[in-house]
């Protein structure tokens, strides 16, 4: 890998600064983090591969190999370029990895919250359908002919609505559990990142 290729992966021009590189890495990590695609194995595999390329490009640019003039590592850590840089690079790489994981968790949490909102809508629609179906069934239950058919349709709609509400509630509980796990992991990683400083 060379500087030009690493910058291309991050979507940057040749005159990018260390701050530009860090900002582009964080933004791209949020977009490509494999946790965002947990529900689709094929997309998650592709995201994992692209995320590895992103990390490799970022490490190359921040290790001093791909830096222009003063290395990004030296400016970030205060380490001189003639010695002691390997431990500073290890801390920087660990920090970058934690930041990327935090960005991925934030993106995954946003996606789960959006999914939960959709399921809330489905639950509401199911409740409305159950209510309307029950009313139609009650109003038409004693009549024969076309009203009898409407009563049967009302019962069917009510049952379908109830099933939809129950299924939506299970999905909401599952999504809430996942969101809680992500929040706990986010707190743990944030504490690790704070401990590095």
Short mmCIF file of C-alpha atoms in Angstrom, two decimals:
data_model
loop_
_atom_site.label_atom_id
_atom_site.label_comp_id
_atom_site.label_asym_id
_atom_site.label_seq_id
_atom_site.Cartn_x
_atom_site.Cartn_y
_atom_site.Cartn_z
CA UNK A 1 0.00 0.00 0.00
CA UNK A 2 1.19 3.52 -0.75
CA UNK A 3 0.04 6.95 0.47
CA UNK A 4 -2.08 7.63 -2.59
CA UNK A 5 -3.95 4.33 -2.27
CA UNK A 6 -4.48 4.80 1.48
CA UNK A 7 -5.83 8.31 0.92
CA UNK A 8 -8.15 7.02 -1.81
CA UNK A 9 -9.59 4.43 0.58
CA UNK A 10 -10.33 7.23 3.04
CA UNK A 11 -11.70 9.45 0.24
CA UNK A 12 -9.06 12.14 0.73
CA UNK A 13 -6.83 14.24 -1.52
CA UNK A 14 -3.04 14.20 -1.43
CA UNK A 15 -2.88 17.35 0.69
CA UNK A 16 -4.86 15.81 3.59
CA UNK A 17 -3.67 16.68 7.09
CA UNK A 18 -3.49 14.37 10.10
CA UNK A 19 -6.78 15.85 11.33
CA UNK A 20 -8.38 15.23 7.93
CA UNK A 21 -7.22 11.62 8.04
CA UNK A 22 -8.59 11.07 11.55
CA UNK A 23 -11.95 12.70 10.69
CA UNK A 24 -12.31 10.74 7.44
CA UNK A 25 -11.45 7.51 9.26
CA UNK A 26 -14.12 8.09 11.92
CA UNK A 27 -16.78 8.97 9.35
CA UNK A 28 -15.97 6.03 7.09
CA UNK A 29 -15.76 3.65 10.06
CA UNK A 30 -19.32 4.59 11.00
CA UNK A 31 -20.50 3.84 7.48
CA UNK A 32 -18.60 0.59 6.97
CA UNK A 33 -18.61 -0.95 10.45
CA UNK A 34 -19.72 -4.60 10.18
CA UNK A 35 -22.01 -4.31 13.22
CA UNK A 36 -24.36 -2.16 11.12
CA UNK A 37 -25.06 -5.19 8.92
CA UNK A 38 -25.61 -7.80 11.63
CA UNK A 39 -28.93 -8.83 10.10
CA UNK A 40 -27.41 -9.62 6.68
CA UNK A 41 -24.45 -12.04 6.67
CA UNK A 42 -23.44 -11.30 3.07
CA UNK A 43 -23.34 -7.53 3.64
CA UNK A 44 -21.58 -8.02 6.96
CA UNK A 45 -18.84 -10.07 5.27
CA UNK A 46 -18.33 -7.38 2.62
CA UNK A 47 -18.30 -4.65 5.27
CA UNK A 48 -15.75 -6.61 7.30
CA UNK A 49 -13.41 -6.79 4.30
CA UNK A 50 -13.80 -3.10 3.51
CA UNK A 51 -13.37 -2.22 7.18
CA UNK A 52 -10.08 -4.14 7.26
CA UNK A 53 -8.89 -2.15 4.23
CA UNK A 54 -9.95 1.05 5.97
CA UNK A 55 -8.03 0.14 9.13
CA UNK A 56 -4.98 -0.84 7.10
CA UNK A 57 -5.05 2.48 5.23
CA UNK A 58 -5.50 4.42 8.46
CA UNK A 59 -2.64 2.58 10.20
CA UNK A 60 -0.41 3.16 7.18
CA UNK A 61 -1.11 6.87 7.14
CA UNK A 62 -0.74 7.32 10.89
CA UNK A 63 2.31 5.10 11.33
CA UNK A 64 4.63 7.58 9.67
CA UNK A 65 5.09 5.50 6.52
CA UNK A 66 2.42 7.36 4.61
CA UNK A 67 2.69 10.73 6.32
CA UNK A 68 3.87 13.77 4.49
CA UNK A 69 6.52 15.77 6.35
CA UNK A 70 5.98 15.21 10.07
CA UNK A 71 4.35 11.90 10.81
CA UNK A 72 0.83 11.89 12.17
CA UNK A 73 2.02 9.63 14.94
CA UNK A 74 4.66 12.08 16.08
CA UNK A 75 2.26 15.00 16.09
CA UNK A 76 -0.39 12.94 17.95
CA UNK A 77 1.81 11.40 20.60
CA UNK A 78 4.71 13.76 20.85
CA UNK A 79 7.08 10.87 20.14
CA UNK A 80 10.23 11.58 18.22
CA UNK A 81 10.77 9.82 14.95
CA UNK A 82 14.08 8.34 16.06
CA UNK A 83 12.96 6.16 18.94
CA UNK A 84 10.21 5.09 21.29
CA UNK A 85 7.58 5.31 18.58
CA UNK A 86 6.45 1.71 18.63
CA UNK A 87 4.70 1.94 21.99
CA UNK A 88 3.12 5.26 21.01
CA UNK A 89 1.92 3.67 17.77
CA UNK A 90 0.45 0.75 19.72
CA UNK A 91 -1.50 3.15 21.95
CA UNK A 92 -2.64 5.16 18.94
CA UNK A 93 -3.73 2.02 17.09
CA UNK A 94 -5.62 0.77 20.14
CA UNK A 95 -7.26 4.17 20.50
CA UNK A 96 -8.22 4.19 16.83
CA UNK A 97 -9.66 0.70 17.12
CA UNK A 98 -11.72 1.66 20.17
CA UNK A 99 -12.98 4.78 18.42
CA UNK A 100 -13.93 2.73 15.37
CA UNK A 101 -15.75 0.19 17.52
CA UNK A 102 -17.59 2.99 19.30
CA UNK A 103 -18.56 4.48 15.95
CA UNK A 104 -19.80 1.09 14.78
CA UNK A 105 -21.82 0.60 17.94
CA UNK A 106 -23.37 4.05 17.56
CA UNK A 107 -24.32 3.23 13.98
CA UNK A 108 -25.72 -0.18 14.95
CA UNK A 109 -27.70 1.39 17.80
CA UNK A 110 -29.16 3.98 15.41
CA UNK A 111 -30.17 1.21 13.03
CA UNK A 112 -31.80 -0.84 15.81
CA UNK A 113 -33.73 2.18 17.09
CA UNK A 114 -35.00 2.82 13.54
CA UNK A 115 -36.05 -0.84 13.25
CA UNK A 116 -37.80 -0.61 16.61
CA UNK A 117 -39.72 2.48 15.43
CA UNK A 118 -40.94 0.54 12.39
CA UNK A 119 -42.09 -2.31 14.64
CA UNK A 120 -43.91 0.19 16.88
CA UNK A 121 -45.82 1.28 13.78
CA UNK A 122 -46.61 -2.34 12.93
CA UNK A 123 -47.87 -2.94 16.47
CA UNK A 124 -50.08 0.16 16.30
CA UNK A 125 -51.45 -0.93 12.90
CA UNK A 126 -52.16 -4.40 14.29
CA UNK A 127 -54.05 -2.94 17.25
CA UNK A 128 -56.11 -0.72 14.94
CA UNK A 129 -56.86 -3.71 12.69
CA UNK A 130 -57.88 -5.83 15.68
CA UNK A 131 -60.17 -3.06 16.95
CA UNK A 132 -61.81 -2.40 13.60
CA UNK A 133 -62.21 -6.12 12.95
CA UNK A 134 -63.83 -6.66 16.34
CA UNK A 135 -66.28 -3.78 15.81
CA UNK A 136 -67.23 -5.05 12.34
CA UNK A 137 -67.64 -8.58 13.66
CA UNK A 138 -69.90 -7.43 16.50
CA UNK A 139 -72.04 -5.19 14.32
CA UNK A 140 -72.55 -7.79 11.60
CA UNK A 141 -72.62 -11.01 13.62
CA UNK A 142 -76.41 -11.41 13.83
CA UNK A 143 -77.14 -10.74 10.21
CA UNK A 144 -77.21 -13.19 7.34
CA UNK A 145 -75.98 -12.83 3.79
CA UNK A 146 -73.45 -10.16 2.93
CA UNK A 147 -73.31 -8.87 6.51
CA UNK A 148 -72.47 -12.40 7.71
CA UNK A 149 -69.51 -12.41 5.33
CA UNK A 150 -68.44 -9.03 6.71
CA UNK A 151 -68.67 -10.46 10.23
CA UNK A 152 -66.36 -13.33 9.24
CA UNK A 153 -63.96 -10.88 7.63
CA UNK A 154 -64.08 -8.76 10.81
CA UNK A 155 -63.20 -11.76 12.97
CA UNK A 156 -60.34 -12.63 10.63
CA UNK A 157 -59.04 -9.06 10.72
CA UNK A 158 -59.28 -8.97 14.51
CA UNK A 159 -57.34 -12.23 14.85
CA UNK A 160 -54.71 -11.05 12.35
CA UNK A 161 -54.35 -7.76 14.23
CA UNK A 162 -53.89 -9.55 17.56
CA UNK A 163 -51.24 -11.84 16.07
CA UNK A 164 -49.45 -8.82 14.60
CA UNK A 165 -49.49 -7.01 17.97
CA UNK A 166 -48.08 -10.06 19.78
CA UNK A 167 -45.33 -10.60 17.19
CA UNK A 168 -44.44 -6.91 17.17
CA UNK A 169 -44.21 -6.89 20.98
CA UNK A 170 -41.78 -9.84 20.89
CA UNK A 171 -39.66 -8.09 18.27
CA UNK A 172 -39.65 -4.84 20.28
CA UNK A 173 -38.49 -6.72 23.39
CA UNK A 174 -35.70 -8.37 21.39
CA UNK A 175 -34.59 -5.05 19.87
CA UNK A 176 -34.66 -3.41 23.31
CA UNK A 177 -32.40 -6.17 24.64
CA UNK A 178 -29.94 -5.64 21.77
CA UNK A 179 -29.98 -1.88 22.31
CA UNK A 180 -29.26 -2.37 26.03
CA UNK A 181 -26.33 -4.66 25.17
CA UNK A 182 -24.96 -2.07 22.76
CA UNK A 183 -25.28 0.70 25.33
CA UNK A 184 -23.43 -1.42 27.91
CA UNK A 185 -20.67 -2.20 25.38
CA UNK A 186 -20.51 1.46 24.40
CA UNK A 187 -19.98 2.46 28.04
CA UNK A 188 -17.32 -0.22 28.50
CA UNK A 189 -15.40 0.88 25.40
CA UNK A 190 -15.71 4.55 26.32
CA UNK A 191 -14.19 3.74 29.71
CA UNK A 192 -11.33 1.84 28.03
CA UNK A 193 -10.74 4.82 25.73
CA UNK A 194 -10.74 7.17 28.71
CA UNK A 195 -8.24 4.90 30.50
CA UNK A 196 -5.87 5.18 27.53
CA UNK A 197 -5.68 8.93 27.97
#
